[in-house]
Amino acid sequence: MVWARRFWLRLQSLFRRNRNERQLHDEIQFHLEQQIAENIAAGMNPQEAGYAAMRTFGNPTITKEQARDTWGWLWLEQIACDLRYAARTLRKSPGFASTAFLTLALGIGASTAVFTVVDSVLLKPLAFHESGRLVACWERVRFLGDDATGPNPRHADVWRQRATAFSGLTYSQYAAMGLTLGAEHPRLTSAVVTIPNLFDILEVHAYLGRTFVPEDGVPGHDNVAVLTYPLWQDLFHGDPSAVGATIRVGDVSRQVVGVLPANFHFPSASVLRSFRRADQSVSVAPDPAIFIPAALDIAKFPWNGNYGNWITLGRLNPGVTLAQASAQLNTIQAQILSDPAWPADRRPGALGAWVQPMQEAVVGDSRTALWLLMASVLGLMLIACLNLANAQLGRAMTRSRESAVRTALGAAKWRLIWSVLAENLLLAALGGAAGILLANAALNLFMRDTPVGLPRLSEIHLNLNELLFSILLTFGASLLSAFLPALRLLATDPQASLQQSSSRSFGSRHGNRLRRWLIGMQVAGCTALLLVTGLFSKSLLHLLGEERGFDTGQVAVAEVRLTPQSYGTDQNRVNFDDAVLSNLRAIPGVEAAAMVSAMPLGGESWIESVQRLDKPDLESPLINFRWVSPGYFETTRQRLVAGRFFEERDRNLSNVVLSEGEAKALWGNEDPIGGQVKIEGRIFTVIGVVADSRNTSLKTPPARMAYVHYKDRPPFPTYFVVRAPNVGGLVSAMRQAIWKYDPEVTIARVKTLGAQLTDSLATERFETLVLLSFGAAALLLAMLGIYGVLSYSVVTRKQEIGVRMALGATRAKVYALTFAEAGVPVFAGVIAGLAGSVLAGRAVRTMLYGTQAVDPPVILMVTGLFLLSAMAAAFLPARRAASVQPMEALRSE
Amino acid sequence: MLIVDNHSMAKPNDLVQGTLDLLILKTISLEPKHGWAIAKRIQQISGEVLQVQQGSLYPALHRLEQRAWIKAKWKETETGRQAKFYSLTAAGRAQLEKEAAHWSRLSEAIDLVVQTT
C-alpha cells in the first residue's frame, strides 16, 4: 500500500512539477509572512521584521532546492538541462550538426534496412508451427553427378510409406499456369501441385473454407484449388463467397475450396529449387499463389528418371535428428536399388538421399551475400562513427578552454563528460529516428520493386527486433563517438589549458596524434570496403562483357504456356506454332521470327546424355536440349561453324545441330557432319555445328547444346523470338499476334532479350549497386575525415608555418608538410585495408565471376582512386597553409 | 542510530535529521498543522531549547510526504489565508510509534551511562 502511494507521489512530482514548484513557493512565502507578522506584533518595524524573519528561516533558495531534491528526479532535471544545452550548442554549429545528423541517419538507416533483411530472411524461423522439424529431402543420383536433386516421385512415395522418422512426407511440384476468372485473357499464376497432405505437414489451417482432404488426391475428385490470401484479395476482393466459386486454372475448371491465412508464406520455385546446378541463373519466380491437388497414378512414373521436377518436404517426428532421418532414407534407397523393378545401375551408392532443414533449403545461397552486406553496412557505420568521433575530438580540443574554466569553477568531471555524451545522444537519437524512417521507406521501395532473387521477400518487415537493433546501434554510435572526446576531457589539465593563450595551438600534439590514428582506421575500413566493391564491380562487368555467342539487341521474347488440355497432340502445338510465327512475321517492321523451347539465359531446362553411335564409350556429360524452329539461329544471330542450320523444307526430324563444344567433345578434330548420335535410345544425324554460346546462363562457361527440329517434340512452354529494329515498341503487337490465333492461351511474359539479360543478373547487379553506394559513402566519409583533421591542424599550426615561411620555406615545402601529415595514416590505413580485403575476398570468392579474390588490377585501381581522393581532400587545407602570410601570422603572435 | 542527512550540511548544534523527523511526526500527531506552526510548536514545547532552523523544516516535510508518512492539504487558516496543512497518515502513525520507542530506548540507555559513571 505504502509503496503504491509512494510510487504515485513520485509520478505526481514528475508530472506536476510546475504546480508543486508554485506551491512550494507559496508555502514558504506563507511561512515568512507569518513570521513577519509575529515580529511586527513583537514591536519591530516592517523592514526589520522582514530581515529577522529571513534570518530565522535561512536561505529560501537552498531550502527550495533541498525540498525539490526530496521529490526525486533531480538527475532528470540535470539531464534535461544538459540536453537543452547540447541542443543550443548544436544549433550554434549547424554545419557540424547537419553533417553529423545526415551521417547518422544514413548510417543507421542503411544498417537497419540491411539488418531487417538479414533478420527476416536468415534469422527468423519459418512462419510454420514448430518449423524446426520441417525438412526438405533430396535425392542423390550418381549419373546426375550426385548433386542433390528433387526426387523421383516414385522414390518419394516409397519413402513416404516406409520411413518412420517423419510424421509426414509430401511431394509437390511448381507450375506456372494460366488463371482465368470470367472472360478475360488468362494471366500467368505460379501454382504448387501437391499430394493433398502438404498442409497437414506444414500444420496450416484454412482462413476460409478448408485445405486439402485425402479425397482431393483421387482422380476425378481433384478439380479443386486453395488460394493464398493475396490472390483471394486480388481476384475476389476479400469476398468470402469466393469459396465455392469456379475458376479456370491451366484450362481446367476448378472449384475454390479454401483460402489460406494472410501470414502463410510458401517459398517460390526459384527459392526451393528442385534442380540445382552450381551457378545456374534462375528466373526469379513469384511466390506461389494457388495450390492444386495432384491426383497421381504413381505407377505411371518411371523407376529411373523424372528427377529434379518435384520437391519433397517432411516433418520429423519429435526427437528425430537430421542424421537419423538421412540414414533411414539412405537405407530405403538401398532397398530400391536391390528391388527387381530397378532398371539401372545397381552398384551400392548409385542412389542416395539427403535431409536438410527446410529453413536452410529456403535460405540457400543468399546467406553469404546477406552476411556480406551486413558486414559492409556495419563497416560503413563504424567509419561514420569514427568520423563523428574525429569531428567531436576536434570540437573538444577547441573547447578545451571552456571545459578548463568549468573544471576550475568546480564542475565535476562526470558532468563534463556527460555534456559531451548528451550532445552525441541528442544527435544519435535524431539521426536514429530519421534512420528508422529511412529504413522503412527503403524497404517499402525495395519490396514493391523486387527484381532480386531473395527468399522470403514477402516476410521482410520492420518489427520489434529491428527497432531494438537500431536503438542499440544508436546508443552504440553515440557512445563510440563520445568516447574519445570524453577521454580527452578527463586528461585535460585545467591549469595548462588556461595558461595557453587563446590564439595558439593548445598543446594538441597528443590530440592530433589520436585523430590521425582515427583517420588511419577509417582509411583501412574504407579501403577494404572499396576493394570488395571493386571485386564485385569487376565481376559484374566481366559477366556483362563476356562473349555470349548470340545477339541480344533488337530481339524480344514472348513466352507462351500451352496446356495439355487444349494442346494435347503434337499436331495441335505445331499448328499453333506455325500460325503464330506467320502472324508475328506479318507485324510491320519484324525482320525475323522463330521459336525455341527454353528461355534464353533462363537456365537449364532439358538435359540428357548423348552417345556417339559408332563409339558408345564416349559418353558426354549431360547436355542441354532445345527444340527450335528453322530461322532460330538466324534470328538470334548465332554463327554457323560447319554444315547447315534447320530449314523450312526439312522433313527429316531426326537431325540435330550440336554446339561446337559438344561436337569437339565427341569428334575431336574429325568432321562431325553426317555423324550419328544416340539420345534416349533414338538415333539423330548431325547436320550442323553452331558456335558456342552462353544461352543458359552468363555465369557459367558456354553450355554444351543439342538443337532438334521443333516438330520432333513441340514444347508446351513455347518461346517466340522476334527481331525488329524497334522491338521494344512491338510488345502489344506481339501479344495480339498470339491471341489472334487463340485468345485463351496464357502469355507468361513478353520482354526484350536485353531486359532478360538484365534480369538474369539481377542479384549480382543488386549486390554491386548496394556495395557501390556503401563504398562511395565510405570514401566520402574518409575524405571528410582527412579534410577535417588537416584543416584543423593547419589552423593550429598557423604561427609555426608563418615562422617557417619567414625563415625561407617555399610554398611547395608547405604543401609537402601538410600532405606529409596525412600521408602516414593514409598509407598505413591503405595497407591494413588491403590485408583485411584479402580475408574478405576469400569469404566472397564463390560469388565472383572471372575475378580473383586478390585481383591486382582491382587493388591497383582502388588504391589509386583512394590516394587521389585523399590528395583531393588534403589539397584545400594545404593550399590554405601555403597561403599563410608570414607577417600576419607572426604579428598575431 | 540516527540517520544523517547528506543535504542538510549539519553543524554541531543543528538538529540531526532523524530527530527532526520524530519531532515533526509527534507535533502533527494530534491535529494538522502548517509549517510555521510546526516550527513554533517545537520551539515552545521544548522551552526554546530546540532551535529549529526554520528553513530546514521544509525539505524534511517534503521528504516525509514523499515517504507517505504525512499528507498535505491546502486549507484556510483562521486569518483566511491559504496554507498547506500537514497531518499523519496511518503509515506515519506507525512510524511515529516506532521512532518514539526507539528514541526512549536510546535516551534511557544514555541516561544510564551518564548517571552510573
Tab-separated table of N, CA, C and O in Angstrom, chain A residues 2 6 9-10 13 23-24 26-27 30-31 33-35 38 55-58 63 66-67 69-71, chain B residues 7 34-36 40 53-55 58-59 62-63 65-69 74 77 81-84 86 91:
chain	number	residue	atom	x	y	z
A	2	VAL	N	1.730	1.284	1.034
A	2	VAL	CA	2.576	2.466	1.160
A	2	VAL	C	3.432	2.614	-0.098
A	2	VAL	O	3.631	3.718	-0.604
A	6	ARG	N	3.700	5.731	-2.503
A	6	ARG	CA	4.975	6.421	-2.758
A	6	ARG	C	5.225	6.552	-4.244
A	6	ARG	O	5.657	7.582	-4.749
A	9	LEU	N	3.116	9.217	-5.617
A	9	LEU	CA	3.633	10.538	-5.274
A	9	LEU	C	4.815	10.900	-6.174
A	9	LEU	O	4.940	12.037	-6.637
A	10	ARG	N	5.666	9.895	-6.423
A	10	ARG	CA	6.821	10.131	-7.296
A	10	ARG	C	6.380	10.579	-8.684
A	10	ARG	O	6.877	11.527	-9.258
A	13	SER	N	5.122	13.987	-8.599
A	13	SER	CA	6.164	15.002	-8.507
A	13	SER	C	6.895	15.148	-9.835
A	13	SER	O	7.526	16.148	-10.099
A	23	GLN	N	3.522	25.744	-5.496
A	23	GLN	CA	3.004	25.535	-4.138
A	23	GLN	C	4.114	25.655	-3.102
A	23	GLN	O	3.894	26.192	-2.010
A	24	LEU	N	5.293	25.153	-3.463
A	24	LEU	CA	6.417	25.260	-2.524
A	24	LEU	C	6.718	26.732	-2.257
A	24	LEU	O	6.938	27.156	-1.124
A	26	ASP	N	4.631	29.237	-2.532
A	26	ASP	CA	3.545	29.787	-1.709
A	26	ASP	C	3.715	29.400	-0.244
A	26	ASP	O	3.513	30.211	0.662
A	27	GLU	N	4.083	28.147	-0.052
A	27	GLU	CA	4.198	27.617	1.307
A	27	GLU	C	5.249	28.404	2.091
A	27	GLU	O	5.033	28.822	3.226
A	30	PHE	N	4.183	31.947	2.731
A	30	PHE	CA	3.242	31.990	3.856
A	30	PHE	C	3.983	31.969	5.188
A	30	PHE	O	3.700	32.729	6.118
A	31	HIS	N	4.971	31.066	5.238
A	31	HIS	CA	5.771	30.947	6.453
A	31	HIS	C	6.426	32.295	6.805
A	31	HIS	O	6.333	32.760	7.934
A	33	GLU	N	5.590	35.278	5.843
A	33	GLU	CA	4.596	36.281	6.225
A	33	GLU	C	4.158	36.100	7.675
A	33	GLU	O	4.035	37.063	8.441
A	34	GLN	N	3.943	34.870	8.068
A	34	GLN	CA	3.549	34.576	9.456
A	34	GLN	C	4.613	35.096	10.420
A	34	GLN	O	4.310	35.749	11.416
A	35	GLN	N	5.870	34.781	10.077
A	35	GLN	CA	6.970	35.180	10.955
A	35	GLN	C	7.067	36.703	11.028
A	35	GLN	O	7.250	37.261	12.104
A	38	GLU	N	4.394	38.076	13.167
A	38	GLU	CA	4.691	37.863	14.585
A	38	GLU	C	5.739	38.875	15.065
A	38	GLU	O	5.617	39.454	16.135
A	55	ARG	N	16.343	35.803	8.677
A	55	ARG	CA	17.439	35.243	9.473
A	55	ARG	C	17.024	33.934	10.118
A	55	ARG	O	17.757	32.951	10.064
A	56	THR	N	15.826	33.949	10.755
A	56	THR	CA	15.416	32.691	11.408
A	56	THR	C	15.116	31.610	10.381
A	56	THR	O	15.224	30.424	10.670
A	57	PHE	N	14.715	32.019	9.163
A	57	PHE	CA	14.342	30.996	8.183
A	57	PHE	C	15.550	30.372	7.511
A	57	PHE	O	15.590	29.160	7.279
A	58	GLY	N	16.559	31.187	7.245
A	58	GLY	CA	17.680	30.680	6.450
A	58	GLY	C	17.459	31.021	4.986
A	58	GLY	O	16.562	31.785	4.646
A	63	THR	N	16.629	26.167	0.613
A	63	THR	CA	15.527	25.369	1.151
A	63	THR	C	14.700	24.768	0.025
A	63	THR	O	14.402	23.576	0.014
A	66	GLN	N	16.556	22.039	-1.727
A	66	GLN	CA	16.588	20.799	-0.943
A	66	GLN	C	15.232	20.110	-0.954
A	66	GLN	O	15.140	18.890	-1.030
A	67	ALA	N	14.174	20.928	-0.864
A	67	ALA	CA	12.838	20.335	-0.878
A	67	ALA	C	12.595	19.655	-2.226
A	67	ALA	O	12.111	18.533	-2.291
A	69	ASP	N	14.753	18.465	-4.134
A	69	ASP	CA	15.576	17.262	-4.190
A	69	ASP	C	14.838	16.066	-3.601
A	69	ASP	O	14.989	14.944	-4.081
A	70	THR	N	14.039	16.328	-2.546
A	70	THR	CA	13.336	15.194	-1.924
A	70	THR	C	12.275	14.634	-2.860
A	70	THR	O	11.800	13.528	-2.669
A	71	TRP	N	11.864	15.405	-3.834
A	71	TRP	CA	10.875	14.870	-4.774
A	71	TRP	C	11.479	13.854	-5.726
A	71	TRP	O	10.773	13.196	-6.477
B	7	HIS	N	22.234	16.266	2.845
B	7	HIS	CA	21.983	17.561	2.235
B	7	HIS	C	21.899	18.676	3.261
B	7	HIS	O	21.924	19.831	2.895
B	34	HIS	N	0.333	23.704	9.795
B	34	HIS	CA	1.181	24.145	8.694
B	34	HIS	C	2.601	24.347	9.182
B	34	HIS	O	2.872	24.322	10.398
B	35	GLY	N	3.517	24.553	8.257
B	35	GLY	CA	4.948	24.560	8.551
B	35	GLY	C	5.342	25.524	9.655
B	35	GLY	O	6.072	25.164	10.595
B	36	TRP	N	4.848	26.706	9.566
B	36	TRP	CA	5.257	27.716	10.553
B	36	TRP	C	4.811	27.284	11.952
B	36	TRP	O	5.556	27.370	12.920
B	40	LYS	N	7.043	26.699	15.336
B	40	LYS	CA	6.721	27.402	16.594
B	40	LYS	C	6.499	26.416	17.732
B	40	LYS	O	7.011	26.539	18.832
B	53	GLN	N	16.256	25.464	12.758
B	53	GLN	CA	16.476	26.383	11.636
B	53	GLN	C	15.247	26.240	10.767
B	53	GLN	O	15.034	25.206	10.126
B	54	GLN	N	14.398	27.302	10.766
B	54	GLN	CA	13.061	27.118	10.196
B	54	GLN	C	13.089	26.589	8.767
B	54	GLN	O	12.269	25.748	8.383
B	55	GLY	N	14.041	27.071	7.957
B	55	GLY	CA	14.109	26.637	6.564
B	55	GLY	C	14.285	25.138	6.421
B	55	GLY	O	13.737	24.523	5.519
B	58	TYR	N	11.347	22.480	5.852
B	58	TYR	CA	10.604	22.164	4.619
B	58	TYR	C	11.147	20.966	3.851
B	58	TYR	O	10.356	20.098	3.456
B	59	PRO	N	12.466	20.885	3.631
B	59	PRO	CA	12.948	19.651	2.985
B	59	PRO	C	12.502	18.423	3.771
B	59	PRO	O	12.084	17.418	3.179
B	62	HIS	N	8.841	17.715	3.101
B	62	HIS	CA	8.627	17.141	1.762
B	62	HIS	C	9.124	15.714	1.670
B	62	HIS	O	8.518	14.877	1.001
B	63	ARG	N	10.219	15.444	2.390
B	63	ARG	CA	10.725	14.081	2.366
B	63	ARG	C	9.727	13.146	3.023
B	63	ARG	O	9.417	12.076	2.504
B	65	GLU	N	6.615	13.588	3.293
B	65	GLU	CA	5.447	13.473	2.434
B	65	GLU	C	5.701	12.459	1.318
B	65	GLU	O	4.854	11.613	1.023
B	66	GLN	N	6.917	12.539	0.733
B	66	GLN	CA	7.250	11.593	-0.334
B	66	GLN	C	7.252	10.161	0.181
B	66	GLN	O	6.974	9.239	-0.576
B	67	ARG	N	7.610	9.991	1.469
B	67	ARG	CA	7.620	8.636	2.019
B	67	ARG	C	6.236	8.204	2.455
B	67	ARG	O	6.067	7.129	3.011
B	68	ALA	N	5.250	9.081	2.234
B	68	ALA	CA	3.843	8.767	2.528
B	68	ALA	C	3.592	8.598	4.023
B	68	ALA	O	2.667	7.891	4.421
B	69	TRP	N	4.443	9.221	4.867
B	69	TRP	CA	4.162	9.173	6.299
B	69	TRP	C	3.248	10.330	6.712
B	69	TRP	O	2.526	10.230	7.682
B	74	TRP	N	-4.251	21.798	1.302
B	74	TRP	CA	-4.344	23.261	1.363
B	74	TRP	C	-5.674	23.630	2.013
B	74	TRP	O	-6.734	23.207	1.569
B	77	THR	N	-6.519	29.262	6.920
B	77	THR	CA	-6.195	29.450	8.342
B	77	THR	C	-7.276	30.330	8.976
B	77	THR	O	-8.190	30.782	8.271
B	81	ARG	N	-6.069	32.979	5.268
B	81	ARG	CA	-5.033	32.749	4.265
B	81	ARG	C	-5.000	31.274	3.887
B	81	ARG	O	-5.290	30.418	4.703
B	82	GLN	N	-4.631	30.961	2.649
B	82	GLN	CA	-4.448	29.567	2.257
B	82	GLN	C	-3.091	29.088	2.784
B	82	GLN	O	-2.086	29.765	2.600
B	83	ALA	N	-3.084	27.942	3.449
B	83	ALA	CA	-1.816	27.389	3.925
B	83	ALA	C	-1.834	25.886	3.747
B	83	ALA	O	-2.891	25.262	3.660
B	84	LYS	N	-0.639	25.326	3.696
B	84	LYS	CA	-0.527	23.880	3.486
B	84	LYS	C	-0.464	23.211	4.848
B	84	LYS	O	0.487	23.424	5.615
B	86	TYR	N	-0.231	19.881	7.246
B	86	TYR	CA	0.274	18.506	7.221
B	86	TYR	C	-0.404	17.693	8.308
B	86	TYR	O	-0.617	18.178	9.412
B	91	ALA	N	0.445	5.028	7.948
B	91	ALA	CA	1.838	4.578	7.939
B	91	ALA	C	2.690	5.501	8.801
B	91	ALA	O	3.625	5.061	9.483
